[in-house]
Amino acid sequence: MKEPRNSESPPLLNPLDDHVGYQLRRTSALLMSDLGTRLAPTGLRPTEVTILLVIRANPGCPQGAIGELLGVKPANMVPLIAKLVKEGLVDRAKADGRSHSLTLTTAGRTKVSEVTDLLERHDAAMLARLDRQSLAGLLAALAKLRG
């Protein structure tokens, strides 16, 4: 059985604090956890919301193109899209051969509006921790890292 830490013990040093990848991963985990909590009442996960947002921005887009854009393998896109279709949020139509074009249904557009409000509140809560200069520096640094 693990003994509780003595409150008088000094805090542990984290040897990874100076590693950018570690910091990005920890920050991402925090952001995604908060986002997942905020999205829970909608019944959607962050990946599904992302797909809906891409379809809203690109009505009639091919399913495969969304997967490429988001880095989701075709085998993983199929059940994601099937769920959104089953829930009445997305219409799927044959485009050519094996390709499907995707559009939001009326219910899908309503859901995206609802979720957009949640996303804005999520971003505001997270970004409130940074002043304008820090945010500008962070965004610039992340853009440089991505190339």
CSV table of C-alpha atoms in Angstrom, one decimal, residues 27 31 123-139 142:
chain,number,residue,atom,x,y,z
A,27,THR,CA,-1.0,21.5,-22.1
A,31,LEU,CA,-7.2,21.6,-22.9
A,123,ASP,CA,-11.1,29.2,-25.5
A,124,ALA,CA,-11.9,32.3,-23.4
A,125,ALA,CA,-11.4,30.3,-20.2
A,126,MET,CA,-8.1,28.9,-21.3
A,127,LEU,CA,-6.8,32.1,-22.9
A,128,ALA,CA,-7.7,34.2,-19.8
A,129,ARG,CA,-4.6,32.9,-18.2
A,130,LEU,CA,-2.4,34.8,-20.8
A,131,ASP,CA,-2.0,38.5,-21.5
A,132,ARG,CA,-2.1,39.7,-25.1
A,133,GLN,CA,1.7,39.7,-25.4
A,134,SER,CA,2.1,36.2,-24.1
A,135,LEU,CA,-0.7,34.9,-26.4
A,136,ALA,CA,0.9,36.6,-29.4
A,137,GLY,CA,4.3,35.1,-28.6
A,138,LEU,CA,2.8,31.6,-28.0
A,139,LEU,CA,0.9,31.7,-31.3
A,142,LEU,CA,3.8,27.4,-32.3
